[in-house]
Structures are given as C-alpha cells and as structure tokens.
C-alpha cells in the first residue's frame, strides 16, 4: 500500500518521486474534488494551487466526482488509474459521500492493486481511525446524516492537518489536550508517506525525516 498524505499537497508533492513507479508524465491520476463541494467555486484557493502543482509536474489528470457512483462503477472506473488523488475541503462531507457510494469498501482493493493514494487535508484525514477531532475545524453540518465519525482506518492514527497555523492555535491546543497521542500532527510543509511497511513523515523545507513507528 502506498499512501502520500499531505496537509497541503502543493507544498509537498515534490517529495513523492521515490514512491512513483514511473515519471509523472507517464501516470494517470483520478482527481477527486468532492470534499471541496461545500465551498464556492471562486473560494477554493487550496484546490486551485494543488491542481496547478499536479499539472505542472506532468500528471495526466482526469476529474472524477464520486457522488452518485456505486461500488461496481467505482471499482471499474478507478482501477484504470495509476493514482487516486483526493482533494481537501470538508472531511465530514467527504466521509459521508465515501460511505454512501462505497469508496470505503473498494479503496482497500484498489490500493492492493498498487494504485497510489494522494490526499490533501480532508483527503488525508479521512483515512484516520476517527475524524471526530476535526469538529472544531470543519463544519459537521455539511453532512447532517453523518452520525458515526469513524474514519476509513487505513492509518492507525487520527491525522490532524494544518498543524501550527496561528489562526488555529487555541482550537489546536484544545484538540491536543483532548486527544493526546491518538493524534498525528501534520504541518503544511509535511507529508506522511506509507510505502508498504515503511511509514515516515517528511518535511519539505527543512529536508528532515522523522520516522513514525505506527501500525497501518
């Protein structure tokens, strides 16, 4: 299983090359924007910058909205790609649609085929054991029927993106106090990489490597 889990993809995608089987220009990528739906089209700067970075690196992007799909369609459609990229936005809205469509069921099979998963913000956090810690940061009312905050569980931690941002300082400290070592904090300049049994967190600006011994 290969996971590239970012807080903000545009700042860290340059670190992905070691887990790619071929150069980006030779790889097809399903770009899933669903988590950004609750935001106006002209108010998604993170999505714009992430998409521009993917294009500039040479990935062959195909937009793929998961809403309205079923398990058979998802498995058939997404099996054709080398990479599944899940954009940031609202993690509660994203989890709801992943469950409604069956992404939660087919994703492990897709990853077992060697397809690489890239997540940004909500697209990363949704793989956590739980997304309940995100309540102070995202709006759960975007998915009013979602009452179970158990995540997809592909990583054995609760991933908390955008760590260290001054505007989130008070809320983040309260979240850390509540959840403690169940959390993995991820700054916008960091990425969690899972490559088989190897799992590590890399920082782009300082070029440092911090190894996390976590089960996944």
Short mmCIF file of C-alpha atoms in Angstrom, two decimals:
data_model
loop_
_atom_site.label_atom_id
_atom_site.label_comp_id
_atom_site.label_asym_id
_atom_site.label_seq_id
_atom_site.Cartn_x
_atom_site.Cartn_y
_atom_site.Cartn_z
CA UNK A 1 0.00 0.00 0.00
CA UNK A 2 1.34 3.40 -1.00
CA UNK A 3 -0.14 6.50 0.65
CA UNK A 4 1.07 10.08 0.26
CA UNK A 5 -0.86 12.05 2.86
CA UNK A 6 -0.37 15.79 2.88
CA UNK A 7 -1.71 18.78 4.75
CA UNK A 8 -1.35 20.92 1.62
CA UNK A 9 -0.35 18.94 -1.46
CA UNK A 10 1.06 21.85 -3.45
CA UNK A 11 3.85 22.39 -0.91
CA UNK A 12 4.97 18.78 -0.57
CA UNK A 13 4.32 16.95 -3.85
CA UNK A 14 7.99 17.25 -4.82
CA UNK A 15 8.67 14.56 -2.23
CA UNK A 16 6.55 11.93 -4.00
CA UNK A 17 9.05 10.86 -6.67
CA UNK A 18 10.66 7.98 -4.70
CA UNK A 19 7.35 6.09 -4.48
CA UNK A 20 6.32 6.62 -8.10
CA UNK A 21 6.83 3.68 -10.47
CA UNK A 22 7.41 5.98 -13.45
CA UNK A 23 7.75 9.72 -14.15
CA UNK A 24 4.55 11.74 -13.55
CA UNK A 25 4.05 12.36 -17.26
CA UNK A 26 3.53 8.60 -17.69
CA UNK A 27 1.00 8.27 -14.85
CA UNK A 28 -2.77 8.70 -14.98
CA UNK A 29 -4.40 10.39 -11.99
CA UNK A 30 -8.04 10.44 -10.91
CA UNK A 31 -8.63 13.86 -9.36
CA UNK A 32 -11.48 13.64 -6.82
CA UNK A 33 -12.68 17.14 -5.85
CA UNK A 34 -15.73 16.06 -3.82
CA UNK A 35 -14.60 17.42 -0.43
CA UNK A 36 -14.50 20.95 -1.84
CA UNK A 37 -18.20 20.95 -2.79
CA UNK A 38 -19.33 22.96 0.28
CA UNK A 39 -17.16 25.87 -0.86
CA UNK A 40 -17.91 28.32 -3.67
CA UNK A 41 -16.04 27.68 -6.90
CA UNK A 42 -14.24 31.00 -6.58
CA UNK A 43 -13.25 30.31 -2.96
CA UNK A 44 -11.11 27.19 -3.21
CA UNK A 45 -7.55 28.57 -3.29
CA UNK A 46 -6.06 25.38 -1.84
CA UNK A 47 -7.66 23.26 -4.55
CA UNK A 48 -6.51 25.64 -7.26
CA UNK A 49 -2.89 25.57 -6.05
CA UNK A 50 -2.90 21.79 -5.61
CA UNK A 51 -4.30 21.20 -9.07
CA UNK A 52 -1.83 23.60 -10.66
CA UNK A 53 1.04 21.79 -8.95
CA UNK A 54 -0.15 18.39 -10.21
CA UNK A 55 -0.45 19.72 -13.76
CA UNK A 56 2.95 21.42 -13.61
CA UNK A 57 4.55 18.14 -12.54
CA UNK A 58 3.12 16.43 -15.61
CA UNK A 59 0.47 14.11 -14.14
CA UNK A 60 -2.33 13.21 -16.56
CA UNK A 61 -5.40 14.42 -14.64
CA UNK A 62 -8.96 13.24 -15.07
CA UNK A 63 -11.68 14.80 -12.90
CA UNK A 64 -13.73 12.17 -11.11
CA UNK A 65 -16.54 13.09 -8.73
CA UNK A 66 -17.56 10.16 -6.53
CA UNK A 67 -21.10 11.44 -5.87
CA UNK A 68 -23.81 9.28 -7.41
CA UNK A 69 -21.48 6.35 -8.06
CA UNK A 70 -21.84 2.80 -6.76
CA UNK A 71 -19.25 0.22 -5.76
CA UNK A 72 -19.16 -1.50 -9.14
CA UNK A 73 -18.70 1.79 -11.00
CA UNK A 74 -16.01 2.96 -8.60
CA UNK A 75 -14.04 -0.25 -8.86
CA UNK A 76 -14.28 -0.35 -12.64
CA UNK A 77 -13.53 3.34 -13.17
CA UNK A 78 -10.77 3.85 -10.62
CA UNK A 79 -8.95 0.62 -11.47
CA UNK A 80 -7.92 2.30 -14.73
CA UNK A 81 -5.77 4.89 -12.96
CA UNK A 82 -2.26 4.77 -11.52
CA UNK A 83 -3.05 7.31 -8.81
CA UNK A 84 -6.14 8.35 -6.87
CA UNK A 85 -5.90 11.94 -5.63
CA UNK A 86 -8.47 13.16 -3.07
CA UNK A 87 -8.70 16.93 -2.65
CA UNK A 88 -9.17 18.84 0.58
CA UNK A 89 -12.30 20.58 1.78
CA UNK A 90 -14.75 19.35 4.41
CA UNK A 91 -13.81 15.98 5.89
CA UNK A 92 -17.32 15.22 7.19
CA UNK A 93 -18.88 15.84 3.77
CA UNK A 94 -16.16 13.69 2.19
CA UNK A 95 -16.58 10.79 4.60
CA UNK A 96 -20.35 10.83 4.10
CA UNK A 97 -20.05 10.51 0.33
CA UNK A 98 -17.31 7.90 0.60
CA UNK A 99 -19.66 5.76 2.68
CA UNK A 100 -22.74 6.42 0.56
CA UNK A 101 -21.01 5.42 -2.65
CA UNK A 102 -18.88 2.57 -1.31
CA UNK A 103 -15.46 4.19 -1.67
CA UNK A 104 -14.76 3.00 1.87
CA UNK A 105 -15.25 -0.58 0.70
CA UNK A 106 -13.47 -0.52 -2.66
CA UNK A 107 -10.48 1.64 -1.73
CA UNK A 108 -8.52 -1.12 0.05
CA UNK A 109 -8.93 -3.37 -3.01
CA UNK A 110 -7.76 -0.59 -5.31
CA UNK A 111 -4.70 0.07 -3.16
CA UNK A 112 -3.90 -3.64 -3.09
CA UNK A 113 -3.56 -3.46 -6.87
CA UNK A 114 -0.69 -0.99 -6.48
CA UNK A 115 -2.66 2.20 -7.11
CA UNK A 116 -1.14 5.11 -5.17
CA UNK A 117 -3.34 7.29 -2.95
CA UNK A 118 -2.59 11.00 -2.57
CA UNK A 119 -4.60 13.00 -0.06
CA UNK A 120 -4.60 16.68 0.76
CA UNK A 121 -6.03 17.90 4.09
CA UNK A 122 -9.51 16.32 4.30
CA UNK A 123 -8.41 13.80 1.67
CA UNK A 124 -5.70 12.67 4.08
CA UNK A 125 -7.61 12.95 7.37
CA UNK A 126 -10.47 10.79 6.10
CA UNK A 127 -8.16 7.75 6.23
CA UNK A 128 -7.83 8.16 10.01
CA UNK A 129 -9.28 5.87 12.65
CA UNK A 130 -11.69 8.71 13.51
CA UNK A 131 -12.38 12.22 12.25
CA UNK A 132 -14.15 13.38 15.42
CA UNK A 133 -11.14 15.53 16.33
CA UNK A 134 -11.89 17.68 13.24
CA UNK A 135 -15.17 19.03 14.65
CA UNK A 136 -13.58 22.33 15.84
CA UNK A 137 -12.08 22.92 12.39
CA UNK A 138 -14.65 21.68 9.85
CA UNK A 139 -18.42 22.03 9.86
CA UNK A 140 -20.16 18.68 10.51
CA UNK A 141 -23.50 20.16 9.41
CA UNK A 142 -22.39 19.81 5.78
CA UNK A 143 -23.15 16.11 6.30
CA UNK A 144 -26.18 16.21 8.64
CA UNK A 145 -26.89 12.49 8.30
CA UNK A 146 -23.37 11.52 9.31
CA UNK A 147 -23.51 10.39 12.94
CA UNK A 148 -20.60 7.95 13.01
CA UNK A 149 -17.24 9.68 12.80
CA UNK A 150 -15.18 6.52 12.39
CA UNK A 151 -12.75 7.13 9.52
CA UNK A 152 -11.63 4.70 6.84
CA UNK A 153 -8.94 3.35 9.17
CA UNK A 154 -6.19 2.89 6.61
CA UNK A 155 -3.79 4.56 9.04
CA UNK A 156 -3.75 3.77 12.74
CA UNK A 157 -3.89 7.37 13.94
CA UNK A 158 -6.06 10.49 13.77
CA UNK A 159 -4.32 12.72 11.25
CA UNK A 160 -4.59 16.42 12.05
CA UNK A 161 -3.61 18.62 9.07
CA UNK A 162 -2.65 22.32 9.11
CA UNK A 163 -0.94 21.99 12.46
CA UNK A 164 0.90 25.05 13.74
CA UNK A 165 -1.17 27.67 11.95
CA UNK A 166 -1.56 30.70 14.27
CA UNK A 167 -5.25 31.14 13.45
CA UNK A 168 -5.96 27.63 14.73
CA UNK A 169 -3.70 27.83 17.82
CA UNK A 170 -6.36 27.85 20.55
CA UNK A 171 -8.52 25.20 18.89
CA UNK A 172 -5.50 23.05 18.15
CA UNK A 173 -4.28 23.13 21.74
CA UNK A 174 -7.72 22.12 22.98
CA UNK A 175 -7.75 19.28 20.44
CA UNK A 176 -4.30 18.10 21.56
CA UNK A 177 -5.38 18.24 25.19
CA UNK A 178 -8.44 16.11 24.40
CA UNK A 179 -6.99 13.52 22.03
CA UNK A 180 -3.34 13.35 23.10
CA UNK A 181 -1.21 10.71 21.43
CA UNK A 182 -4.11 9.49 19.31
CA UNK A 183 -3.30 12.44 17.04
CA UNK A 184 -0.59 12.81 14.43
CA UNK A 185 0.02 16.50 13.76
CA UNK A 186 0.89 17.42 10.18
CA UNK A 187 2.10 20.87 9.18
CA UNK A 188 1.52 22.26 5.70
CA UNK A 189 5.18 21.60 4.88
CA UNK A 190 4.99 17.94 5.93
CA UNK A 191 3.73 14.72 4.42
CA UNK A 192 3.08 11.26 5.83
CA UNK A 193 4.32 8.59 3.44
CA UNK A 194 3.28 4.95 3.78
CA UNK A 195 5.15 2.61 1.45
CA UNK A 196 4.35 -0.96 2.42
CA UNK A 197 5.65 -1.47 5.96
CA UNK A 198 7.67 1.75 5.85
CA UNK A 199 5.97 4.81 7.30
CA UNK A 200 7.58 8.18 7.82
CA UNK A 201 6.89 11.89 7.98
CA UNK A 202 8.94 14.16 5.73
CA UNK A 203 9.30 17.93 5.93
CA UNK A 204 9.86 19.76 2.66
CA UNK A 205 11.51 22.99 3.79
CA UNK A 206 13.98 21.59 6.30
CA UNK A 207 14.56 18.36 4.39
CA UNK A 208 14.34 16.40 7.62
CA UNK A 209 12.99 12.91 8.12
CA UNK A 210 11.12 11.91 11.26
CA UNK A 211 10.27 8.21 11.36
CA UNK A 212 6.95 7.19 12.92
CA UNK A 213 6.62 3.58 14.05
CA UNK A 214 2.85 3.29 13.58
CA UNK A 215 0.72 0.36 12.54
CA UNK A 216 -1.44 0.84 9.46
#
